[in-house]
């Protein structure tokens, strides 16, 4: 494929494992920085010193998780829209993402439904990308939609 660029930032955690020549540089950098941030969080003590720190950490972790979920759904939408799944013989984005992402069928179906509702409701999509709406709430909207 290409050269794998690896950068070990935290002992025991390797980051920057994407294939740089395959993935665009801005996306590669974003993945490497995210991996490095998660490695730092996992390597350090997450025991809050007081209630205020606990509240801040809970809010920030939840916001980050939602933003990562929103990024995964943007990728799903892009795979669906561009039809890139067909090159590998898949019949749609859902089976390709289920296969490549090692997801269960129900998880891939839930993502497909959530992706569709985010396409239909741009204000909800923007709030989700900002981390203001919980993933479970957006998934429920997808099931209802």
Short mmCIF file of N, CA, C and O in Angstrom, two decimals:
data_model
loop_
_atom_site.label_atom_id
_atom_site.label_comp_id
_atom_site.label_asym_id
_atom_site.label_seq_id
_atom_site.Cartn_x
_atom_site.Cartn_y
_atom_site.Cartn_z
N UNK A 1 0.83 -1.19 0.00
CA UNK A 1 0.00 0.00 0.00
C UNK A 1 0.87 1.25 0.00
O UNK A 1 0.93 1.96 -0.94
N UNK A 2 1.50 1.51 1.09
CA UNK A 2 2.32 2.70 1.19
C UNK A 2 3.08 2.66 2.49
O UNK A 2 3.02 1.69 3.23
N UNK A 3 3.76 3.71 2.77
CA UNK A 3 4.54 3.80 3.99
C UNK A 3 3.63 4.06 5.18
O UNK A 3 2.77 4.92 5.13
N UNK A 4 3.83 3.29 6.23
CA UNK A 4 3.09 3.54 7.45
C UNK A 4 3.90 4.49 8.29
O UNK A 4 5.07 4.25 8.56
N UNK A 5 3.30 5.59 8.67
CA UNK A 5 3.97 6.55 9.53
C UNK A 5 3.51 6.26 10.95
O UNK A 5 2.33 6.28 11.25
N UNK A 6 4.46 5.94 11.83
CA UNK A 6 4.11 5.65 13.21
C UNK A 6 4.80 6.66 14.11
O UNK A 6 5.93 7.02 13.90
N UNK A 7 4.09 7.08 15.13
CA UNK A 7 4.63 8.04 16.06
C UNK A 7 4.23 7.55 17.45
O UNK A 7 3.05 7.46 17.75
N UNK A 8 5.19 7.18 18.28
CA UNK A 8 4.88 6.71 19.61
C UNK A 8 5.01 7.89 20.57
O UNK A 8 6.09 8.40 20.78
N UNK A 9 3.88 8.33 21.11
CA UNK A 9 3.89 9.50 21.98
C UNK A 9 3.82 9.16 23.46
O UNK A 9 4.35 9.86 24.28
N UNK A 10 3.12 8.08 23.78
CA UNK A 10 2.95 7.68 25.16
C UNK A 10 3.37 6.22 25.27
O UNK A 10 2.94 5.40 24.46
N UNK A 11 4.19 5.91 26.25
CA UNK A 11 4.69 4.55 26.39
C UNK A 11 3.54 3.55 26.34
O UNK A 11 2.56 3.65 27.07
N UNK A 12 3.68 2.57 25.46
CA UNK A 12 2.66 1.54 25.33
C UNK A 12 1.54 1.88 24.37
O UNK A 12 0.72 1.03 24.06
N UNK A 13 1.48 3.09 23.88
CA UNK A 13 0.42 3.49 22.96
C UNK A 13 1.05 4.00 21.67
O UNK A 13 1.78 4.99 21.68
N UNK A 14 0.77 3.32 20.56
CA UNK A 14 1.29 3.75 19.27
C UNK A 14 0.20 4.51 18.55
O UNK A 14 -0.94 4.07 18.48
N UNK A 15 0.54 5.66 18.04
CA UNK A 15 -0.42 6.48 17.31
C UNK A 15 0.14 6.79 15.93
O UNK A 15 1.32 6.62 15.66
N UNK A 16 -0.73 7.27 15.05
CA UNK A 16 -0.30 7.62 13.70
C UNK A 16 -0.08 6.39 12.86
O UNK A 16 0.89 6.29 12.14
N UNK A 17 -1.04 5.42 12.95
CA UNK A 17 -0.85 4.16 12.25
C UNK A 17 -1.56 4.10 10.90
O UNK A 17 -1.54 3.08 10.26
N UNK A 18 -2.20 5.18 10.48
CA UNK A 18 -2.89 5.19 9.19
C UNK A 18 -1.86 5.24 8.06
O UNK A 18 -0.73 5.68 8.25
N UNK A 19 -2.25 4.79 6.92
CA UNK A 19 -1.38 4.84 5.75
C UNK A 19 -1.41 6.25 5.18
O UNK A 19 -2.38 6.65 4.53
N UNK A 20 -0.36 7.00 5.42
CA UNK A 20 -0.34 8.40 5.01
C UNK A 20 -0.55 8.58 3.51
O UNK A 20 -1.32 9.44 3.11
N UNK A 21 0.11 7.79 2.64
CA UNK A 21 -0.11 8.02 1.20
C UNK A 21 -1.53 7.71 0.74
O UNK A 21 -1.96 8.18 -0.28
N UNK A 22 -2.29 6.93 1.53
CA UNK A 22 -3.65 6.57 1.16
C UNK A 22 -4.65 7.57 1.71
O UNK A 22 -5.61 7.93 1.05
N UNK A 23 -4.41 8.05 2.92
CA UNK A 23 -5.30 8.99 3.60
C UNK A 23 -4.74 10.39 3.42
O UNK A 23 -3.54 10.60 3.54
N UNK A 24 -5.62 11.36 3.13
CA UNK A 24 -5.13 12.73 2.93
C UNK A 24 -4.40 13.22 4.18
O UNK A 24 -4.70 12.80 5.30
N UNK A 25 -3.46 14.11 4.00
CA UNK A 25 -2.64 14.60 5.11
C UNK A 25 -3.47 15.23 6.23
O UNK A 25 -3.21 14.94 7.40
N UNK A 26 -4.46 16.07 5.93
CA UNK A 26 -5.24 16.64 7.03
C UNK A 26 -5.99 15.56 7.84
O UNK A 26 -6.06 15.64 9.06
N UNK A 27 -6.52 14.56 7.16
CA UNK A 27 -7.22 13.48 7.86
C UNK A 27 -6.22 12.64 8.64
O UNK A 27 -6.47 12.27 9.80
N UNK A 28 -5.08 12.34 8.04
CA UNK A 28 -4.03 11.59 8.74
C UNK A 28 -3.62 12.32 10.02
O UNK A 28 -3.52 11.72 11.09
N UNK A 29 -3.38 13.62 9.91
CA UNK A 29 -2.98 14.41 11.07
C UNK A 29 -4.06 14.39 12.15
O UNK A 29 -3.77 14.26 13.33
N UNK A 30 -5.33 14.54 11.73
CA UNK A 30 -6.42 14.51 12.68
C UNK A 30 -6.52 13.18 13.41
O UNK A 30 -6.72 13.13 14.63
N UNK A 31 -6.35 12.08 12.67
CA UNK A 31 -6.37 10.75 13.30
C UNK A 31 -5.21 10.59 14.27
O UNK A 31 -5.39 10.09 15.39
N UNK A 32 -4.02 11.00 13.85
CA UNK A 32 -2.85 10.86 14.72
C UNK A 32 -3.00 11.70 16.00
O UNK A 32 -2.69 11.22 17.09
N UNK A 33 -3.50 12.92 15.86
CA UNK A 33 -3.70 13.77 17.04
C UNK A 33 -4.76 13.19 17.96
O UNK A 33 -4.63 13.23 19.19
N UNK A 34 -5.83 12.67 17.38
CA UNK A 34 -6.89 12.05 18.19
C UNK A 34 -6.35 10.83 18.92
O UNK A 34 -6.60 10.65 20.12
N UNK A 35 -5.61 9.99 18.20
CA UNK A 35 -5.01 8.80 18.83
C UNK A 35 -4.07 9.21 19.96
O UNK A 35 -4.06 8.59 21.03
N UNK A 36 -3.29 10.26 19.74
CA UNK A 36 -2.36 10.72 20.77
C UNK A 36 -3.12 11.24 21.98
O UNK A 36 -2.74 10.97 23.13
N UNK A 37 -4.20 11.96 21.75
CA UNK A 37 -5.00 12.49 22.86
C UNK A 37 -5.63 11.38 23.67
O UNK A 37 -5.61 11.40 24.91
N UNK A 38 -6.18 10.38 22.99
CA UNK A 38 -6.78 9.25 23.70
C UNK A 38 -5.71 8.48 24.48
O UNK A 38 -5.93 8.08 25.62
N UNK A 39 -4.54 8.31 23.88
CA UNK A 39 -3.45 7.62 24.57
C UNK A 39 -3.07 8.36 25.85
O UNK A 39 -2.87 7.74 26.91
N UNK A 40 -3.00 9.68 25.78
CA UNK A 40 -2.67 10.46 26.99
C UNK A 40 -3.76 10.29 28.05
O UNK A 40 -3.47 10.17 29.24
N UNK A 41 -5.01 10.31 27.63
CA UNK A 41 -6.11 10.14 28.59
C UNK A 41 -6.06 8.76 29.24
O UNK A 41 -6.28 8.63 30.45
N UNK A 42 -5.78 7.74 28.45
CA UNK A 42 -5.74 6.39 29.00
C UNK A 42 -4.52 6.16 29.88
O UNK A 42 -4.56 5.35 30.80
N UNK A 43 -3.44 6.86 29.60
CA UNK A 43 -2.19 6.66 30.34
C UNK A 43 -2.18 7.40 31.68
O UNK A 43 -1.48 7.01 32.60
N UNK A 44 -2.94 8.46 31.79
CA UNK A 44 -2.93 9.29 33.00
C UNK A 44 -4.09 8.94 33.92
O UNK A 44 -5.09 8.38 33.50
N UNK A 45 -3.94 9.34 35.16
CA UNK A 45 -4.96 9.10 36.17
C UNK A 45 -6.19 9.95 35.88
O UNK A 45 -6.09 11.16 35.76
N UNK A 46 -7.33 9.32 35.77
CA UNK A 46 -8.57 10.04 35.49
C UNK A 46 -9.42 10.24 36.75
O UNK A 46 -10.59 10.53 36.65
N UNK A 47 -8.81 10.07 37.90
CA UNK A 47 -9.56 10.26 39.15
C UNK A 47 -9.71 11.75 39.43
O UNK A 47 -8.74 12.45 39.70
N UNK A 48 -10.97 12.26 39.38
CA UNK A 48 -11.17 13.69 39.62
C UNK A 48 -10.85 14.07 41.06
O UNK A 48 -11.10 13.32 41.99
N UNK A 49 -10.29 15.27 41.20
CA UNK A 49 -9.92 15.76 42.52
C UNK A 49 -11.10 16.29 43.32
O UNK A 49 -11.07 16.32 44.55
N UNK A 50 -12.15 16.72 42.62
CA UNK A 50 -13.33 17.23 43.31
C UNK A 50 -14.53 17.17 42.36
O UNK A 50 -14.40 16.79 41.20
N UNK A 51 -15.67 17.57 42.84
CA UNK A 51 -16.91 17.52 42.07
C UNK A 51 -16.83 18.37 40.81
O UNK A 51 -17.33 17.98 39.75
N UNK A 52 -16.17 19.51 40.89
CA UNK A 52 -16.07 20.41 39.73
C UNK A 52 -15.27 19.76 38.62
O UNK A 52 -15.66 19.82 37.46
N UNK A 53 -14.14 19.15 38.99
CA UNK A 53 -13.34 18.47 37.98
C UNK A 53 -14.10 17.29 37.39
O UNK A 53 -14.05 17.05 36.18
N UNK A 54 -14.83 16.56 38.23
CA UNK A 54 -15.61 15.42 37.74
C UNK A 54 -16.64 15.89 36.72
O UNK A 54 -16.80 15.27 35.65
N UNK A 55 -17.33 16.98 37.02
CA UNK A 55 -18.35 17.50 36.10
C UNK A 55 -17.74 17.94 34.77
O UNK A 55 -18.31 17.68 33.70
N UNK A 56 -16.60 18.60 34.83
CA UNK A 56 -15.93 19.05 33.61
C UNK A 56 -15.48 17.83 32.78
O UNK A 56 -15.69 17.79 31.57
N UNK A 57 -14.88 16.85 33.44
CA UNK A 57 -14.41 15.66 32.72
C UNK A 57 -15.57 14.90 32.08
O UNK A 57 -15.48 14.47 30.93
N UNK A 58 -16.65 14.74 32.81
CA UNK A 58 -17.82 14.04 32.26
C UNK A 58 -18.32 14.77 31.02
O UNK A 58 -18.54 14.16 29.97
N UNK A 59 -18.48 16.09 31.12
CA UNK A 59 -18.97 16.87 29.98
C UNK A 59 -18.02 16.77 28.79
O UNK A 59 -18.46 16.54 27.65
N UNK A 60 -16.73 16.91 29.02
CA UNK A 60 -15.77 16.89 27.92
C UNK A 60 -15.67 15.51 27.27
O UNK A 60 -15.58 15.40 26.05
N UNK A 61 -15.68 14.45 28.08
CA UNK A 61 -15.61 13.11 27.52
C UNK A 61 -16.85 12.80 26.68
O UNK A 61 -16.74 12.22 25.59
N UNK A 62 -18.01 13.18 27.18
CA UNK A 62 -19.25 12.93 26.43
C UNK A 62 -19.27 13.73 25.13
O UNK A 62 -19.64 13.22 24.08
N UNK A 63 -18.85 14.99 25.20
CA UNK A 63 -18.80 15.83 24.00
C UNK A 63 -17.84 15.22 22.96
O UNK A 63 -18.17 15.11 21.78
N UNK A 64 -16.68 14.80 23.42
CA UNK A 64 -15.71 14.18 22.51
C UNK A 64 -16.26 12.91 21.88
O UNK A 64 -16.12 12.69 20.67
N UNK A 65 -16.90 12.08 22.68
CA UNK A 65 -17.48 10.85 22.15
C UNK A 65 -18.53 11.12 21.09
O UNK A 65 -18.58 10.47 20.05
N UNK A 66 -19.36 12.14 21.34
CA UNK A 66 -20.39 12.50 20.36
C UNK A 66 -19.77 13.02 19.07
O UNK A 66 -20.23 12.71 17.96
N UNK A 67 -18.73 13.82 19.21
CA UNK A 67 -18.07 14.36 18.02
C UNK A 67 -17.41 13.25 17.21
O UNK A 67 -17.44 13.27 15.98
N UNK A 68 -16.82 12.27 17.88
CA UNK A 68 -16.25 11.13 17.16
C UNK A 68 -17.34 10.32 16.47
O UNK A 68 -17.18 9.88 15.33
N UNK A 69 -18.48 10.14 17.15
CA UNK A 69 -19.60 9.45 16.52
C UNK A 69 -20.10 10.22 15.30
O UNK A 69 -20.41 9.62 14.26
N UNK A 70 -20.15 11.55 15.40
CA UNK A 70 -20.57 12.37 14.27
C UNK A 70 -19.58 12.23 13.10
O UNK A 70 -20.00 12.16 11.94
N UNK A 71 -18.30 12.16 13.40
CA UNK A 71 -17.29 11.99 12.35
C UNK A 71 -17.47 10.63 11.66
O UNK A 71 -17.36 10.53 10.43
N UNK A 72 -17.74 9.58 12.44
CA UNK A 72 -17.97 8.26 11.85
C UNK A 72 -19.18 8.28 10.92
O UNK A 72 -19.15 7.68 9.84
N UNK A 73 -20.20 9.01 11.32
CA UNK A 73 -21.40 9.09 10.48
C UNK A 73 -21.17 9.94 9.23
O UNK A 73 -21.74 9.67 8.18
N UNK A 74 -20.32 10.94 9.33
CA UNK A 74 -19.96 11.73 8.12
C UNK A 74 -19.22 10.85 7.13
O UNK A 74 -19.43 10.93 5.92
N UNK A 75 -18.33 9.98 7.66
CA UNK A 75 -17.65 9.03 6.78
C UNK A 75 -18.65 8.08 6.13
O UNK A 75 -18.59 7.82 4.92
N UNK A 76 -19.58 7.58 6.92
CA UNK A 76 -20.62 6.68 6.41
C UNK A 76 -21.40 7.36 5.28
O UNK A 76 -21.62 6.77 4.22
N UNK A 77 -21.79 8.61 5.50
CA UNK A 77 -22.53 9.36 4.49
C UNK A 77 -21.71 9.53 3.22
O UNK A 77 -22.22 9.39 2.11
N UNK A 78 -20.43 9.80 3.38
CA UNK A 78 -19.56 9.98 2.22
C UNK A 78 -19.41 8.69 1.43
O UNK A 78 -19.46 8.70 0.20
N UNK A 79 -19.22 7.59 2.13
CA UNK A 79 -19.11 6.28 1.46
C UNK A 79 -20.41 5.99 0.71
O UNK A 79 -20.40 5.53 -0.43
N UNK A 80 -21.54 6.30 1.34
CA UNK A 80 -22.84 6.08 0.71
C UNK A 80 -23.03 6.97 -0.51
O UNK A 80 -23.45 6.51 -1.58
N UNK A 81 -22.72 8.25 -0.37
CA UNK A 81 -22.95 9.23 -1.44
C UNK A 81 -22.05 8.98 -2.65
O UNK A 81 -22.49 9.09 -3.79
N UNK A 82 -20.79 8.65 -2.40
CA UNK A 82 -19.84 8.50 -3.51
C UNK A 82 -19.93 7.15 -4.20
O UNK A 82 -19.45 7.00 -5.33
N UNK A 83 -20.51 6.17 -3.53
CA UNK A 83 -20.61 4.84 -4.12
C UNK A 83 -19.30 4.08 -4.13
O UNK A 83 -19.17 3.06 -4.81
N UNK A 84 -18.32 4.54 -3.35
CA UNK A 84 -17.01 3.89 -3.32
C UNK A 84 -17.11 2.43 -2.87
O UNK A 84 -16.27 1.61 -3.21
N UNK A 85 -18.17 2.09 -2.15
CA UNK A 85 -18.38 0.72 -1.69
C UNK A 85 -18.44 -0.29 -2.84
O UNK A 85 -18.06 -1.44 -2.69
N UNK A 86 -18.92 0.13 -4.00
CA UNK A 86 -19.10 -0.78 -5.12
C UNK A 86 -17.78 -1.30 -5.67
O UNK A 86 -17.72 -2.41 -6.21
N UNK A 87 -16.71 -0.52 -5.52
CA UNK A 87 -15.40 -0.92 -6.03
C UNK A 87 -14.95 -2.23 -5.39
O UNK A 87 -14.31 -3.06 -6.02
N UNK A 88 -15.33 -2.41 -4.13
CA UNK A 88 -14.93 -3.60 -3.38
C UNK A 88 -15.98 -4.71 -3.46
O UNK A 88 -15.88 -5.71 -2.76
N UNK A 89 -17.00 -4.49 -4.28
CA UNK A 89 -18.03 -5.51 -4.46
C UNK A 89 -19.15 -5.46 -3.44
O UNK A 89 -19.99 -6.37 -3.41
N UNK A 90 -19.18 -4.45 -2.61
CA UNK A 90 -20.26 -4.32 -1.64
C UNK A 90 -21.50 -3.74 -2.32
O UNK A 90 -21.41 -3.02 -3.30
N UNK A 91 -22.66 -4.07 -1.77
CA UNK A 91 -23.92 -3.60 -2.35
C UNK A 91 -24.37 -2.26 -1.78
O UNK A 91 -25.34 -1.69 -2.24
N UNK A 92 -23.67 -1.76 -0.77
CA UNK A 92 -24.02 -0.48 -0.18
C UNK A 92 -23.01 -0.09 0.89
O UNK A 92 -22.12 -0.86 1.24
N UNK A 93 -23.20 1.11 1.41
CA UNK A 93 -22.29 1.62 2.46
C UNK A 93 -22.42 0.79 3.73
O UNK A 93 -21.43 0.52 4.41
N UNK A 94 -23.65 0.41 4.07
CA UNK A 94 -23.88 -0.32 5.32
C UNK A 94 -23.08 -1.62 5.38
O UNK A 94 -22.34 -1.84 6.35
N UNK A 95 -23.14 -2.49 4.35
CA UNK A 95 -22.34 -3.72 4.45
C UNK A 95 -20.83 -3.47 4.41
O UNK A 95 -20.06 -4.17 5.06
N UNK A 96 -20.41 -2.45 3.65
CA UNK A 96 -18.98 -2.16 3.61
C UNK A 96 -18.48 -1.72 4.98
O UNK A 96 -17.43 -2.18 5.45
N UNK A 97 -19.21 -0.81 5.62
CA UNK A 97 -18.79 -0.30 6.92
C UNK A 97 -18.90 -1.38 7.98
O UNK A 97 -18.06 -1.48 8.87
N UNK A 98 -19.93 -2.23 7.88
CA UNK A 98 -20.06 -3.34 8.82
C UNK A 98 -18.85 -4.26 8.71
O UNK A 98 -18.26 -4.68 9.72
N UNK A 99 -18.46 -4.56 7.47
CA UNK A 99 -17.33 -5.46 7.24
C UNK A 99 -16.01 -4.82 7.66
O UNK A 99 -15.27 -5.38 8.47
N UNK A 100 -15.72 -3.64 7.14
CA UNK A 100 -14.43 -2.99 7.41
C UNK A 100 -14.31 -2.55 8.87
O UNK A 100 -13.22 -2.58 9.45
N UNK A 101 -15.43 -2.14 9.47
CA UNK A 101 -15.41 -1.66 10.85
C UNK A 101 -15.64 -2.75 11.88
O UNK A 101 -15.69 -2.46 13.07
N UNK A 102 -15.84 -3.99 11.39
CA UNK A 102 -16.10 -5.12 12.29
C UNK A 102 -17.31 -4.86 13.19
O UNK A 102 -17.27 -5.06 14.40
N UNK A 103 -18.40 -4.38 12.56
CA UNK A 103 -19.62 -4.07 13.28
C UNK A 103 -20.63 -5.21 13.12
O UNK A 103 -20.61 -5.92 12.13
N UNK A 104 -21.52 -5.31 14.08
CA UNK A 104 -22.63 -6.25 13.95
C UNK A 104 -23.62 -5.69 12.94
O UNK A 104 -23.62 -4.48 12.65
N UNK A 105 -24.48 -6.54 12.41
CA UNK A 105 -25.51 -6.10 11.49
C UNK A 105 -26.42 -5.04 12.10
O UNK A 105 -26.68 -4.02 11.46
N UNK A 106 -26.90 -5.25 13.34
CA UNK A 106 -27.76 -4.23 13.95
C UNK A 106 -27.05 -2.89 14.15
O UNK A 106 -27.66 -1.84 13.96
N UNK A 107 -25.77 -2.91 14.51
CA UNK A 107 -25.04 -1.66 14.69
C UNK A 107 -24.90 -0.93 13.35
O UNK A 107 -25.10 0.29 13.26
N UNK A 108 -24.58 -1.66 12.29
CA UNK A 108 -24.46 -1.04 10.97
C UNK A 108 -25.81 -0.49 10.50
O UNK A 108 -25.87 0.60 9.92
N UNK A 109 -26.90 -1.21 10.78
CA UNK A 109 -28.23 -0.74 10.41
C UNK A 109 -28.59 0.53 11.17
O UNK A 109 -29.17 1.46 10.61
N UNK A 110 -28.25 0.57 12.46
CA UNK A 110 -28.53 1.76 13.27
C UNK A 110 -27.77 2.97 12.73
O UNK A 110 -28.32 4.08 12.65
N UNK A 111 -26.52 2.76 12.34
CA UNK A 111 -25.75 3.87 11.78
C UNK A 111 -26.36 4.35 10.48
O UNK A 111 -26.40 5.56 10.21
N UNK A 112 -26.83 3.43 9.65
CA UNK A 112 -27.45 3.80 8.37
C UNK A 112 -28.68 4.67 8.64
O UNK A 112 -28.85 5.71 8.00
N UNK A 113 -29.51 4.28 9.60
CA UNK A 113 -30.71 5.05 9.92
C UNK A 113 -30.35 6.41 10.48
O UNK A 113 -30.97 7.43 10.14
N UNK A 114 -29.35 6.44 11.35
CA UNK A 114 -28.94 7.71 11.95
C UNK A 114 -28.37 8.64 10.89
O UNK A 114 -28.64 9.84 10.88
N UNK A 115 -27.59 8.08 9.96
CA UNK A 115 -27.04 8.88 8.87
C UNK A 115 -28.16 9.53 8.06
O UNK A 115 -28.10 10.71 7.73
N UNK A 116 -29.22 8.77 7.79
CA UNK A 116 -30.34 9.29 7.00
C UNK A 116 -31.04 10.44 7.72
O UNK A 116 -31.40 11.44 7.10
N UNK A 117 -31.24 10.31 9.04
CA UNK A 117 -31.93 11.38 9.76
C UNK A 117 -31.05 12.63 9.82
O UNK A 117 -31.55 13.75 9.75
N UNK A 118 -29.74 12.46 9.93
CA UNK A 118 -28.85 13.62 9.95
C UNK A 118 -28.83 14.33 8.60
O UNK A 118 -28.69 15.56 8.55
N UNK A 119 -28.99 13.57 7.52
CA UNK A 119 -29.09 14.20 6.20
C UNK A 119 -30.38 15.01 6.09
O UNK A 119 -30.40 16.08 5.49
N UNK A 120 -31.45 14.50 6.69
CA UNK A 120 -32.76 15.16 6.59
C UNK A 120 -32.90 16.34 7.54
O UNK A 120 -33.70 17.24 7.28
N UNK A 121 -32.15 16.33 8.65
CA UNK A 121 -32.29 17.37 9.67
C UNK A 121 -30.94 18.05 9.92
O UNK A 121 -30.22 17.71 10.87
N UNK A 122 -30.58 19.02 9.09
CA UNK A 122 -29.26 19.64 9.20
C UNK A 122 -29.00 20.36 10.53
O UNK A 122 -27.86 20.39 10.99
N UNK A 123 -30.02 20.89 11.17
CA UNK A 123 -29.80 21.54 12.47
C UNK A 123 -29.45 20.51 13.54
O UNK A 123 -28.60 20.75 14.40
N UNK A 124 -30.08 19.36 13.48
CA UNK A 124 -29.75 18.28 14.40
C UNK A 124 -28.33 17.80 14.11
O UNK A 124 -27.54 17.57 15.04
N UNK A 125 -27.98 17.68 12.84
CA UNK A 125 -26.63 17.25 12.46
C UNK A 125 -25.58 18.22 13.00
O UNK A 125 -24.54 17.79 13.53
N UNK A 126 -25.83 19.51 12.88
CA UNK A 126 -24.87 20.51 13.37
C UNK A 126 -24.72 20.44 14.88
O UNK A 126 -23.60 20.51 15.41
N UNK A 127 -25.83 20.28 15.59
CA UNK A 127 -25.77 20.17 17.04
C UNK A 127 -25.05 18.89 17.46
O UNK A 127 -24.29 18.87 18.44
N UNK A 128 -25.25 17.82 16.71
CA UNK A 128 -24.58 16.56 17.01
C UNK A 128 -23.07 16.69 16.78
O UNK A 128 -22.27 16.27 17.61
N UNK A 129 -22.67 17.31 15.67
CA UNK A 129 -21.24 17.52 15.39
C UNK A 129 -20.59 18.38 16.47
O UNK A 129 -19.42 18.21 16.78
N UNK A 130 -21.36 19.30 17.05
CA UNK A 130 -20.83 20.15 18.12
C UNK A 130 -20.77 19.40 19.45
O UNK A 130 -20.18 19.88 20.42
N UNK A 131 -21.39 18.22 19.50
CA UNK A 131 -21.39 17.43 20.73
C UNK A 131 -22.49 17.81 21.69
O UNK A 131 -22.46 17.42 22.86
N UNK A 132 -23.50 18.54 21.21
CA UNK A 132 -24.57 19.02 22.08
C UNK A 132 -25.73 18.04 22.24
O UNK A 132 -26.56 18.22 23.12
N UNK A 133 -25.81 17.03 21.39
CA UNK A 133 -26.89 16.05 21.45
C UNK A 133 -26.26 14.67 21.63
O UNK A 133 -25.33 14.31 20.90
N UNK A 134 -26.79 13.90 22.56
CA UNK A 134 -26.25 12.57 22.84
C UNK A 134 -26.46 11.63 21.65
O UNK A 134 -27.48 11.71 20.95
N UNK A 135 -25.51 10.75 21.44
CA UNK A 135 -25.58 9.78 20.35
C UNK A 135 -26.84 8.93 20.46
O UNK A 135 -27.51 8.67 19.46
N UNK A 136 -27.18 8.50 21.68
CA UNK A 136 -28.37 7.65 21.84
C UNK A 136 -29.64 8.40 21.41
O UNK A 136 -30.56 7.79 20.86
N UNK A 137 -29.68 9.72 21.61
CA UNK A 137 -30.86 10.50 21.20
C UNK A 137 -30.93 10.60 19.68
O UNK A 137 -32.01 10.49 19.09
N UNK A 138 -29.78 10.79 19.04
CA UNK A 138 -29.75 10.87 17.58
C UNK A 138 -30.09 9.50 16.99
O UNK A 138 -30.81 9.41 15.99
N UNK A 139 -29.60 8.43 17.61
CA UNK A 139 -29.95 7.08 17.14
C UNK A 139 -31.45 6.84 17.25
O UNK A 139 -32.06 6.24 16.36
N UNK A 140 -32.05 7.31 18.33
CA UNK A 140 -33.50 7.14 18.51
C UNK A 140 -34.24 7.92 17.42
O UNK A 140 -35.22 7.42 16.86
N UNK A 141 -33.79 9.12 17.11
CA UNK A 141 -34.39 9.88 16.00
C UNK A 141 -34.29 9.09 14.70
O UNK A 141 -35.23 9.09 13.90
N UNK A 142 -33.14 8.43 14.50
CA UNK A 142 -32.96 7.62 13.29
C UNK A 142 -33.96 6.49 13.22
O UNK A 142 -34.51 6.20 12.16
N UNK A 143 -34.22 5.85 14.36
CA UNK A 143 -35.20 4.74 14.37
C UNK A 143 -36.60 5.27 14.09
O UNK A 143 -37.38 4.64 13.38
N UNK A 144 -36.93 6.43 14.65
CA UNK A 144 -38.26 7.01 14.44
C UNK A 144 -38.41 7.48 13.00
O UNK A 144 -39.44 7.30 12.37
N UNK A 145 -37.36 8.11 12.46
CA UNK A 145 -37.39 8.65 11.11
C UNK A 145 -37.60 7.54 10.09
O UNK A 145 -38.31 7.63 9.15
#
